[in-house]
Each structure stands twice: as structure tokens, then as C-alpha cells.
């Protein structure tokens, strides 16, 4: 056997999340037509959006030079120059932000943006010290968890839990206990949050921004589901930017996950570094997504599609899923759902559940319902006494309504069964 480097061991030898994703994939492949796939982060296929992608591909094929721009040339490592201009333009026009193309970089999906950003800012420093990314709230996006090239990168703060209804709660940043120690390289949060559907309030974002600024570190906000595209966000939340803020966006959740297009807005020095990293890791980024959406960004059509097609599509699905959960669980057992403010998921919490969420996940898998157990979303959080971490599951509602409804019914049956066995 070959000996792997430290880097190889960190990234090339599997991870909890890979295991889980693999498990989901295999269960799906071996299961029959009855498998209720409520596990993955696959966005829905929205017919109106697919029609737009089809139209755009046809336009590119017809347009002189369209095919060549889309498929037959390398873009500069930081992204197609006209695309970078268009992105800066839409944010200037929409929000009045003082940014230019020098504030914009493209990456191979949002996932790669985070891999680069986290390892750019945190980990082993030149003076031998080691720096961390501070998560002001957990649970947080599981895809960040294993990205550190030199080991664990994260430090997470326990949120406060506010009960906002008989079966509803919301996590809030616990500013009283949020400390930015000298080894914190950046603060990072997704908004809306995967897995909970939480949307940090404008006030929370403003306070995090002040905290970051006062400590001379960046605040990273992941807008994979956020405004202005795809805008899978059901509350009032103002997009936020400042000179020390790094924003990431993605074309995945508007319907182009296969195009692998991530977009970063940030300080020019960070943006230049991302371009260098793209050149080394991949020469250049996938150009198809950029070429498909370019005129939609230049004309502003992407905003209209987000507001009038994508957001209402998910808002309706979310409403149906919440209603289905209420019908399935009733008042027989204690259960809570995170207030659904965006993204594609219901985050269910079963206080004092007699089995762990991992066990619940296994039992559900036997019944052909695939969800994601909650514990892995609490990475970077070291308080083992916080049982809440084992009491939650994530359920996607991007699938067909009937599948979501049947899945929730079976989840409720298994939760009730677990309580009856006590
Ligand atoms: N950030 C969040 C919160 C996500 O949920 C995802 C994907 O599910 C990503 C980033 C990365 O998405 P992509 O690499 O497809 O842009």
C-alpha cells in the first residue's frame, strides 16, 4: 500500500458525510420505486426553469460564437470577464453596493469556494499558530465539516433555542457567549441555513458584521439559497455587504447544480487569491453555467425568475410539507419543527427522544424513508452534554408532495414507536 500524506489522510480517506451520502446513494440504487428520498440536497426540477435552460442552450447553439464560448475555450481562472462585470453590475444596481469586477470570482460550485476560502484564511499559519473558522450558530452546513487541509477547522457556538409556537422553534445567535478569540480567522454562516431553514435576522447579521470588523476578520455569508438568486427565502431579510464581508452565491439551487458554478463577492485581495487557487487546482472553471445565465443577469431576468418562479415553488412545497408534518405528528408525542424561513428542508426536533437520531435514521432506512440524522451538522461543537445534537433530523421537501407526505407519516410512526417501547 502507498503511504498517504497528511493532506491525503485528511481529504482522501473518507469522512462521516461521505459515508452518509454513499449510504443514501446505495439505498436509492438498490431500493425499489418505493424509496422516499428525503435525504439529499438535490434541488427540485422546476419545469419553468428547465424550459429557460433549454431556451438558453438553443440560443447559444444558434448564436455565432455561442458554442465556442460555452464549450471550447478556457476562461481566465477567476471567471469569464463579462460574467464578472455582469455580477458586479447586478449587485450595484439592486443594492447600491460599491463593487466592481475586482470584487468577484467564479469557482467550481459554492462547495469549492468554501474549500478555498477556509483553507486560505484558517488552518496552519506562517508563524506556526493555528486558526479557526467560528460558526456563530450550529447546526450548520455539513459540507463545510471536513474541508480543512490541516485538520479540524471549526469552532461552533451553542445557539439559544426560542420556542415560537406549540410545535415550532427558532435558533438564535447567543451573542452573550459568542467569543472571538485571537485564533479566530473568520466568522461564517449560511443564510438561509442548511439544514434548518433558519434565516439569521438583519440584526443578527449586523451584529456579526460589527464583531468581525472590530476583530479585523472577515464575515463569510453563504447565500446558496439566498437573495437575490435563487431567493428561496420566505421572510424579510436584507442582503448585506461591507468591505470586510465575503458573500458566496451558487447557480445550483436555482436549478443548475450540474453546471458547478459558484460566485464569490469579497475584498479584492481575497478574490485574487481565489483566482490563483482556481488556476492551481483546476486551471479554469466550468463555463457552461456562466454562459447560460449571463444574459439573464445582464437583463435582470434572473431576479424575476427567482421571485416569480423559484421562490413561490418552494414556498408552496414548504407549506404543504409543514401541514403534512402537523397531520402526521399531531399532539401524541413531543415534536418541534424549526421555523421554516428558507432553503429546502424541514428540521425536526424530538426532545428527549429515547433513541438517537442516528438510530431513528437506521429504522427509517429499513422502511425505505431516507433522511439525514442531525448530529453531523453540529461539527465544531464540543459540548457532549448537549443532547439536542442527537434529537434532530433533516427532511428535504424538494421531492413530490406525495413522497414527502408518506415519508413524514412514516417518520411520525417510527418516533411514536420509539416512545411506546420505553
Ligand atoms: N452552501 C450550502 C449551504 C449548501 O447547502 C450547498 C449545497 O447543498 C452549498 C453551499 C454548495 O453548493 P454548490 O457547490 O452546488 O454550489
Short mmCIF file of C-alpha atoms and ligand atoms in Angstrom, two decimals:
data_model
loop_
_atom_site.label_atom_id
_atom_site.label_comp_id
_atom_site.label_asym_id
_atom_site.label_seq_id
_atom_site.Cartn_x
_atom_site.Cartn_y
_atom_site.Cartn_z
CA UNK A 1 0.00 0.00 0.00
CA UNK A 2 1.14 3.54 -0.69
CA UNK A 3 1.62 5.90 2.19
CA UNK A 4 -0.69 8.92 2.03
CA UNK A 5 0.37 12.43 3.09
CA UNK A 6 -1.28 14.34 5.93
CA UNK A 7 -3.34 16.13 3.30
CA UNK A 8 -4.20 12.78 1.73
CA UNK A 9 -5.31 11.40 5.06
CA UNK A 10 -7.38 14.45 5.80
CA UNK A 11 -9.19 14.58 2.47
CA UNK A 12 -8.68 11.28 0.73
CA UNK A 13 -9.71 8.73 3.33
CA UNK A 14 -13.42 9.24 3.65
CA UNK A 15 -15.49 11.19 6.10
CA UNK A 16 -18.68 10.82 8.05
CA UNK A 17 -20.59 12.77 5.46
CA UNK A 18 -19.19 10.80 2.55
CA UNK A 19 -20.34 7.62 4.29
CA UNK A 20 -23.78 9.05 4.76
CA UNK A 21 -24.06 10.32 1.18
CA UNK A 22 -22.85 6.98 -0.11
CA UNK A 23 -25.36 5.20 2.06
CA UNK A 24 -28.11 7.36 0.61
CA UNK A 25 -26.90 6.71 -2.91
CA UNK A 26 -26.73 2.95 -2.45
CA UNK A 27 -30.07 2.77 -0.69
CA UNK A 28 -31.53 4.65 -3.61
CA UNK A 29 -29.84 2.41 -6.19
CA UNK A 30 -30.82 -0.87 -4.51
CA UNK A 31 -34.22 0.22 -3.28
CA UNK A 32 -37.27 -0.01 -5.44
CA UNK A 33 -39.63 2.63 -6.66
CA UNK A 34 -40.88 2.94 -3.09
CA UNK A 35 -37.82 4.66 -1.64
CA UNK A 36 -38.74 8.05 -0.25
CA UNK A 37 -35.66 10.12 -0.82
CA UNK A 38 -35.89 12.91 1.71
CA UNK A 39 -32.18 12.91 2.41
CA UNK A 40 -30.15 14.72 -0.22
CA UNK A 41 -29.78 18.38 -1.09
CA UNK A 42 -30.88 17.86 -4.70
CA UNK A 43 -33.00 20.82 -5.75
CA UNK A 44 -36.35 20.18 -7.41
CA UNK A 45 -36.63 20.10 -11.18
CA UNK A 46 -38.92 23.04 -11.84
CA UNK A 47 -40.46 22.75 -15.33
CA UNK A 48 -40.44 26.54 -15.95
CA UNK A 49 -36.77 26.74 -15.04
CA UNK A 50 -35.86 23.75 -17.17
CA UNK A 51 -37.62 25.48 -20.08
CA UNK A 52 -35.39 28.52 -19.51
CA UNK A 53 -32.22 26.38 -19.54
CA UNK A 54 -33.40 24.66 -22.71
CA UNK A 55 -34.14 28.01 -24.36
CA UNK A 56 -30.73 29.36 -23.38
CA UNK A 57 -28.88 26.31 -24.74
CA UNK A 58 -30.76 26.67 -28.03
CA UNK A 59 -29.87 30.37 -28.17
CA UNK A 60 -26.22 29.56 -27.53
CA UNK A 61 -26.21 26.98 -30.30
CA UNK A 62 -27.73 29.45 -32.76
CA UNK A 63 -25.69 32.46 -31.79
CA UNK A 64 -22.44 32.92 -33.71
CA UNK A 65 -19.58 32.01 -31.35
CA UNK A 66 -22.02 30.78 -28.68
CA UNK A 67 -20.92 27.16 -28.75
CA UNK A 68 -17.26 28.21 -28.75
CA UNK A 69 -17.70 30.45 -25.68
CA UNK A 70 -19.65 27.78 -23.83
CA UNK A 71 -17.66 24.65 -24.52
CA UNK A 72 -14.46 25.12 -26.44
CA UNK A 73 -12.39 27.66 -24.54
CA UNK A 74 -10.71 28.12 -21.17
CA UNK A 75 -11.92 31.15 -19.23
CA UNK A 76 -9.40 33.08 -17.10
CA UNK A 77 -9.06 31.36 -13.68
CA UNK A 78 -11.15 33.97 -11.85
CA UNK A 79 -14.07 33.62 -14.28
CA UNK A 80 -15.31 34.97 -17.61
CA UNK A 81 -14.61 38.75 -17.58
CA UNK A 82 -18.02 39.67 -18.98
CA UNK A 83 -19.71 37.44 -16.40
CA UNK A 84 -17.73 39.05 -13.56
CA UNK A 85 -18.81 42.51 -14.83
CA UNK A 86 -22.44 41.39 -15.04
CA UNK A 87 -22.38 40.09 -11.46
CA UNK A 88 -20.83 43.29 -10.10
CA UNK A 89 -23.40 45.26 -12.12
CA UNK A 90 -26.47 43.46 -10.83
CA UNK A 91 -25.42 43.91 -7.20
CA UNK A 92 -24.57 47.58 -7.76
CA UNK A 93 -27.94 48.18 -9.40
CA UNK A 94 -30.00 46.14 -6.98
CA UNK A 95 -28.41 47.05 -3.67
CA UNK A 96 -26.19 50.04 -4.41
CA UNK A 97 -23.07 48.17 -3.28
CA UNK A 98 -19.84 49.83 -4.27
CA UNK A 99 -18.28 46.84 -6.04
CA UNK A 100 -16.55 46.18 -9.37
CA UNK A 101 -15.45 43.04 -11.21
CA UNK A 102 -12.34 43.10 -8.95
CA UNK A 103 -14.66 42.05 -6.11
CA UNK A 104 -15.95 38.98 -7.95
CA UNK A 105 -14.60 35.47 -8.59
CA UNK A 106 -16.14 32.32 -10.02
CA UNK A 107 -15.41 28.88 -8.54
CA UNK A 108 -16.41 25.33 -9.46
CA UNK A 109 -19.56 25.43 -7.32
CA UNK A 110 -20.06 27.02 -3.94
CA UNK A 111 -18.51 23.94 -2.37
CA UNK A 112 -15.13 24.73 -3.95
CA UNK A 113 -15.45 28.36 -2.90
CA UNK A 114 -15.61 27.21 0.72
CA UNK A 115 -12.75 24.78 0.33
CA UNK A 116 -10.58 27.63 -0.95
CA UNK A 117 -11.83 30.29 1.48
CA UNK A 118 -11.50 28.20 4.63
CA UNK A 119 -8.01 26.98 3.76
CA UNK A 120 -6.96 30.46 2.61
CA UNK A 121 -7.90 32.06 5.90
CA UNK A 122 -7.60 29.35 8.57
CA UNK A 123 -5.51 26.30 9.49
CA UNK A 124 -1.72 26.36 9.94
CA UNK A 125 -0.41 29.94 9.87
CA UNK A 126 3.12 31.01 8.83
CA UNK A 127 4.07 31.70 12.48
CA UNK A 128 3.23 28.13 13.48
CA UNK A 129 -0.05 29.02 15.14
CA UNK A 130 -3.33 27.54 14.05
CA UNK A 131 -6.51 29.45 13.21
CA UNK A 132 -10.19 28.52 13.23
CA UNK A 133 -13.43 29.41 11.50
CA UNK A 134 -16.06 30.48 14.03
CA UNK A 135 -19.61 29.26 13.43
CA UNK A 136 -21.92 31.59 15.38
CA UNK A 137 -24.73 29.04 15.08
CA UNK A 138 -24.87 25.26 14.78
CA UNK A 139 -26.36 23.18 13.21
CA UNK A 140 -24.60 24.38 10.09
CA UNK A 141 -23.98 23.09 6.55
CA UNK A 142 -22.40 19.64 6.78
CA UNK A 143 -20.44 20.21 3.56
CA UNK A 144 -18.03 22.53 5.42
CA UNK A 145 -17.13 19.95 8.02
CA UNK A 146 -14.20 18.07 6.52
CA UNK A 147 -12.76 20.75 4.28
CA UNK A 148 -9.74 21.68 6.41
CA UNK A 149 -6.44 20.62 4.85
CA UNK A 150 -4.75 20.56 8.22
CA UNK A 151 -7.43 19.03 10.38
CA UNK A 152 -10.41 20.37 12.21
CA UNK A 153 -11.06 23.99 11.29
CA UNK A 154 -14.23 24.85 13.16
CA UNK A 155 -15.33 26.21 16.48
CA UNK A 156 -19.08 26.38 16.96
CA UNK A 157 -21.14 28.33 19.44
CA UNK A 158 -24.27 26.83 21.04
CA UNK A 159 -27.32 28.81 19.90
CA UNK A 160 -30.25 29.75 22.07
CA UNK A 161 -33.49 27.95 21.30
CA UNK A 162 -36.61 30.05 21.23
CA UNK A 163 -39.94 28.23 21.14
CA UNK A 164 -42.05 30.23 18.69
CA UNK A 165 -45.17 28.05 18.58
CA UNK A 166 -46.68 24.86 20.04
CA UNK A 167 -44.54 22.80 17.66
CA UNK A 168 -42.14 25.41 16.35
CA UNK A 169 -38.77 26.81 17.43
CA UNK A 170 -36.00 29.05 16.12
CA UNK A 171 -32.27 29.08 16.81
CA UNK A 172 -30.74 32.44 17.59
CA UNK A 173 -27.13 33.54 17.89
CA UNK A 174 -26.20 33.63 21.57
CA UNK A 175 -24.20 36.86 21.47
CA UNK A 176 -23.57 36.74 25.23
CA UNK A 177 -21.50 33.60 24.74
CA UNK A 178 -20.07 34.28 21.30
CA UNK A 179 -16.37 34.99 21.83
CA UNK A 180 -13.96 35.91 19.05
CA UNK A 181 -10.64 34.66 20.41
CA UNK A 182 -7.37 35.71 18.81
CA UNK A 183 -7.17 32.40 16.93
CA UNK A 184 -10.40 33.03 15.01
CA UNK A 185 -9.70 33.72 11.31
CA UNK A 186 -13.25 34.39 10.14
CA UNK A 187 -16.90 34.10 11.12
CA UNK A 188 -19.09 32.03 8.78
CA UNK A 189 -22.80 31.27 8.46
CA UNK A 190 -25.22 30.12 5.77
CA UNK A 191 -28.32 32.30 5.27
CA UNK A 192 -30.80 30.61 4.81
CA UNK A 193 -29.16 27.84 6.78
CA UNK A 194 -28.87 24.30 5.54
CA UNK A 195 -30.11 22.18 7.44
CA UNK A 196 -32.59 24.21 9.48
CA UNK A 197 -34.21 26.73 7.14
CA UNK A 198 -33.20 29.39 9.63
CA UNK A 199 -32.61 32.87 8.28
CA UNK A 200 -30.46 35.00 10.53
CA UNK A 201 -32.21 38.29 11.15
CA UNK A 202 -30.83 41.56 9.75
CA UNK A 203 -29.99 42.49 13.30
CA UNK A 204 -28.01 39.29 13.88
CA UNK A 205 -26.10 39.84 10.64
CA UNK A 206 -25.35 43.47 11.57
CA UNK A 207 -24.01 42.39 14.97
CA UNK A 208 -21.87 39.64 13.45
CA UNK A 209 -20.53 42.15 10.96
CA UNK A 210 -19.60 44.59 13.73
CA UNK A 211 -17.96 41.80 15.69
CA UNK A 212 -15.92 40.71 12.66
CA UNK A 213 -14.93 44.28 11.83
CA UNK A 214 -13.88 45.00 15.40
CA UNK A 215 -11.63 41.92 15.31
CA UNK A 216 -10.27 42.71 11.86
CA UNK A 217 -11.51 39.44 10.35
CA UNK A 218 -13.95 38.72 7.53
CA UNK A 219 -17.58 37.68 7.91
CA UNK A 220 -18.49 34.98 5.37
CA UNK A 221 -22.16 34.62 4.44
CA UNK A 222 -23.21 31.65 2.32
CA UNK A 223 -26.19 32.58 0.13
CA UNK A 224 -26.58 29.22 -1.65
CA UNK A 225 -30.37 29.52 -1.10
CA UNK A 226 -30.44 33.26 -0.52
CA UNK A 227 -31.16 36.56 -2.20
CA UNK A 228 -31.16 37.77 -4.88
CA UNK A 229 -30.96 34.35 -6.57
CA UNK A 230 -32.36 31.69 -6.10
CA UNK A 231 -34.17 33.59 -3.36
CA UNK A 232 -35.55 30.51 -1.59
CA UNK A 233 -36.25 32.72 1.37
CA UNK A 234 -39.68 33.31 2.89
CA UNK A 235 -39.02 36.14 5.35
CA UNK A 236 -37.78 39.69 5.07
CA UNK A 237 -34.03 39.51 5.01
CA UNK A 238 -31.89 42.22 3.52
CA UNK A 239 -28.78 41.14 1.61
CA UNK A 240 -25.76 42.55 3.40
CA UNK A 241 -22.33 43.55 2.23
CA UNK A 242 -19.43 45.56 3.55
CA UNK A 243 -15.74 45.76 2.77
CA UNK A 244 -14.87 43.00 5.27
CA UNK A 245 -17.74 40.73 4.17
CA UNK A 246 -17.34 37.75 1.82
CA UNK A 247 -20.52 36.57 0.12
CA UNK A 248 -20.92 33.32 -1.76
CA UNK A 249 -23.63 32.51 -4.29
CA UNK A 250 -24.37 29.49 -6.44
CA UNK A 251 -26.32 28.56 -9.55
CA UNK A 252 -27.18 25.15 -8.07
CA UNK A 253 -30.39 25.84 -6.22
CA UNK A 254 -31.91 27.92 -8.99
CA UNK A 255 -31.68 24.71 -10.99
CA UNK A 256 -28.17 24.25 -12.43
CA UNK A 257 -26.31 22.02 -9.93
CA UNK A 258 -24.72 20.13 -12.82
CA UNK A 259 -23.07 23.29 -14.14
CA UNK A 260 -20.92 23.66 -10.98
CA UNK A 261 -20.96 27.43 -10.77
CA UNK A 262 -20.13 29.26 -7.56
CA UNK A 263 -19.73 33.03 -7.27
CA UNK A 264 -17.83 34.90 -4.56
CA UNK A 265 -18.02 38.62 -3.77
CA UNK A 266 -15.33 39.88 -1.46
CA UNK A 267 -12.30 42.09 -0.88
CA UNK A 268 -10.02 42.20 -3.98
CA UNK A 269 -7.11 40.55 -2.12
CA UNK A 270 -9.29 37.54 -1.28
CA UNK A 271 -10.74 37.47 -4.79
CA UNK A 272 -7.24 37.49 -6.34
CA UNK A 273 -6.23 34.61 -4.08
CA UNK A 274 -9.30 32.60 -5.17
CA UNK A 275 -8.27 33.13 -8.81
CA UNK A 276 -4.75 31.84 -8.01
CA UNK A 277 -6.20 28.83 -6.24
CA UNK A 278 -8.55 28.05 -9.16
CA UNK A 279 -5.59 28.20 -11.54
CA UNK A 280 -3.56 25.75 -9.46
CA UNK A 281 -6.37 23.36 -8.57
CA UNK A 282 -8.26 23.42 -11.86
CA UNK A 283 -6.73 25.88 -14.38
CA UNK A 284 -10.12 27.38 -15.11
CA UNK A 285 -13.74 26.98 -14.02
CA UNK A 286 -16.70 25.38 -15.79
CA UNK A 287 -18.03 27.99 -18.23
CA UNK A 288 -21.39 26.47 -19.21
CA UNK A 289 -23.31 27.88 -16.25
CA UNK A 290 -21.80 31.32 -16.71
CA UNK A 291 -22.78 31.39 -20.39
CA UNK A 292 -26.28 30.06 -19.72
CA UNK A 293 -27.13 32.75 -17.17
CA UNK A 294 -25.08 35.70 -18.49
CA UNK A 295 -27.91 37.43 -20.42
CA UNK A 296 -30.34 36.64 -17.58
CA UNK A 297 -28.03 38.53 -15.23
CA UNK A 298 -27.44 41.39 -17.65
CA UNK A 299 -31.18 41.84 -18.21
CA UNK A 300 -32.20 41.20 -14.60
CA UNK A 301 -34.40 38.28 -15.70
CA UNK A 302 -32.69 36.07 -13.12
CA UNK A 303 -34.23 38.20 -10.35
CA UNK A 304 -37.70 37.91 -11.83
CA UNK A 305 -37.34 34.13 -12.24
CA UNK A 306 -36.16 33.82 -8.64
CA UNK A 307 -39.02 35.92 -7.28
CA UNK A 308 -41.81 34.71 -9.53
CA UNK A 309 -40.93 31.07 -10.19
CA UNK A 310 -38.37 29.58 -7.80
CA UNK A 311 -39.39 31.17 -4.52
CA UNK A 312 -43.16 30.56 -4.88
CA UNK A 313 -42.47 26.98 -6.00
CA UNK A 314 -40.57 26.17 -2.81
CA UNK A 315 -42.79 28.27 -0.56
CA UNK A 316 -45.79 26.22 -1.65
CA UNK A 317 -43.90 22.95 -1.17
CA UNK A 318 -42.78 24.09 2.25
CA UNK A 319 -46.34 24.93 3.27
CA UNK A 320 -47.60 21.52 2.15
CA UNK A 321 -44.76 19.75 3.95
CA UNK A 322 -45.39 21.65 7.18
CA UNK A 323 -49.07 20.82 7.02
CA UNK A 324 -48.24 17.15 6.36
CA UNK A 325 -45.91 17.13 9.38
CA UNK A 326 -48.61 18.61 11.60
CA UNK A 327 -51.10 15.97 10.46
CA UNK A 328 -48.59 13.13 10.88
CA UNK A 329 -47.33 14.03 14.36
CA UNK A 330 -50.45 15.53 15.92
CA UNK A 331 -50.14 16.03 19.67
CA UNK A 332 -49.25 12.48 20.68
CA UNK A 333 -45.51 12.98 21.05
CA UNK A 334 -43.37 15.98 21.74
CA UNK A 335 -42.03 17.33 18.45
CA UNK A 336 -40.84 20.63 17.08
CA UNK A 337 -40.05 21.94 13.65
CA UNK A 338 -37.61 24.77 13.06
CA UNK A 339 -39.39 27.87 11.76
CA UNK A 340 -39.15 27.44 8.00
CA UNK A 341 -37.73 30.65 6.64
CA UNK A 342 -35.98 29.33 3.54
CA UNK A 343 -33.93 26.55 1.86
CA UNK A 344 -35.37 23.10 1.06
CA UNK A 345 -35.58 21.38 4.41
CA UNK A 346 -37.66 20.76 7.48
CA UNK A 347 -35.53 20.40 10.59
CA UNK A 348 -37.38 18.27 13.12
CA UNK A 349 -36.52 18.12 16.81
CA UNK A 350 -37.78 15.40 19.15
CA UNK A 351 -36.90 16.46 22.70
CA UNK A 352 -35.78 13.55 24.94
CA UNK A 353 -36.31 11.05 22.13
CA UNK A 354 -35.45 7.64 23.66
CA UNK A 355 -33.24 6.71 20.67
CA UNK A 356 -30.56 8.77 18.92
CA UNK A 357 -31.34 10.40 15.59
CA UNK A 358 -28.80 8.03 14.05
CA UNK A 359 -30.86 5.06 15.26
CA UNK A 360 -34.03 6.73 14.00
CA UNK A 361 -32.29 7.19 10.64
CA UNK A 362 -31.45 3.44 10.53
CA UNK A 363 -35.02 2.46 11.39
CA UNK A 364 -36.38 4.81 8.75
CA UNK A 365 -33.99 3.40 6.18
CA UNK A 366 -35.44 -0.06 6.81
CA UNK A 367 -38.81 1.44 5.96
CA UNK A 368 -37.41 2.98 2.77
CA UNK A 369 -37.51 6.56 4.04
CA UNK A 370 -34.19 8.35 3.72
CA UNK A 371 -33.49 11.37 5.91
CA UNK A 372 -30.26 12.78 7.34
CA UNK A 373 -29.57 12.32 11.07
CA UNK A 374 -28.83 15.61 12.80
CA UNK A 375 -25.61 15.00 14.73
CA UNK A 376 -23.10 15.57 11.89
CA UNK A 377 -24.46 19.12 11.42
CA UNK A 378 -23.10 20.04 14.86
CA UNK A 379 -19.42 19.83 13.81
CA UNK A 380 -17.05 22.12 15.65
CA UNK A 381 -19.29 21.92 18.71
CA UNK A 382 -17.56 20.26 21.63
CA UNK A 383 -20.18 20.15 24.39
CA UNK A 384 -21.04 16.44 24.51
CA UNK A 385 -23.61 17.05 27.20
CA UNK A 386 -25.90 18.91 24.78
CA UNK A 387 -28.27 16.07 23.97
CA UNK A 388 -30.16 18.21 21.47
CA UNK A 389 -27.48 17.24 18.92
CA UNK A 390 -28.85 13.68 18.83
CA UNK A 391 -32.52 14.65 18.77
CA UNK A 392 -32.90 16.18 15.30
CA UNK A 393 -33.25 15.06 11.69
CA UNK A 394 -33.24 16.87 8.36
CA UNK A 395 -36.02 16.16 5.88
CA UNK A 396 -35.92 17.56 2.34
CA UNK A 397 -39.24 18.72 0.88
CA UNK A 398 -37.94 19.19 -2.67
CA UNK A 399 -39.44 15.86 -3.82
CA UNK A 400 -43.03 15.27 -4.97
CA UNK A 401 -45.68 16.18 -2.42
CA UNK A 402 -46.94 12.62 -2.08
CA UNK A 403 -43.48 11.25 -1.32
CA UNK A 404 -42.88 13.95 1.28
CA UNK A 405 -46.28 13.28 2.89
CA UNK A 406 -45.79 9.50 3.02
CA UNK A 407 -42.26 9.97 4.34
CA UNK A 408 -43.42 12.25 7.14
CA UNK A 409 -46.18 9.82 8.07
CA UNK A 410 -43.62 7.01 8.42
CA UNK A 411 -41.24 9.25 10.37
CA UNK A 412 -44.05 10.07 12.80
CA UNK A 413 -44.90 6.35 13.14
CA UNK A 414 -41.30 5.50 13.99
CA UNK A 415 -40.98 8.32 16.51
CA UNK A 416 -44.19 7.23 18.22
CA UNK A 417 -42.98 3.61 18.20
CA UNK A 418 -39.71 4.63 19.85
CA UNK A 419 -41.65 6.32 22.66
CA UNK A 420 -44.04 3.36 23.10
CA UNK A 421 -41.09 0.99 23.59
CA UNK A 422 -39.91 2.89 26.69
N1 LIG B 1 -23.70 26.02 0.83
C1 LIG B 1 -24.82 25.43 1.26
C2 LIG B 1 -25.47 25.94 2.48
C3 LIG B 1 -25.34 24.33 0.57
O1 LIG B 1 -26.45 23.73 1.02
C4 LIG B 1 -24.68 23.87 -0.59
C5 LIG B 1 -25.20 22.68 -1.32
O2 LIG B 1 -26.07 21.98 -0.91
C6 LIG B 1 -23.52 24.53 -0.99
C7 LIG B 1 -23.06 25.60 -0.27
C8 LIG B 1 -22.72 24.11 -2.17
O3 LIG B 1 -23.45 24.05 -3.33
P1 LIG B 1 -22.79 24.06 -4.77
O4 LIG B 1 -21.37 23.56 -4.63
O5 LIG B 1 -23.63 23.12 -5.57
O6 LIG B 1 -22.82 25.48 -5.24
#
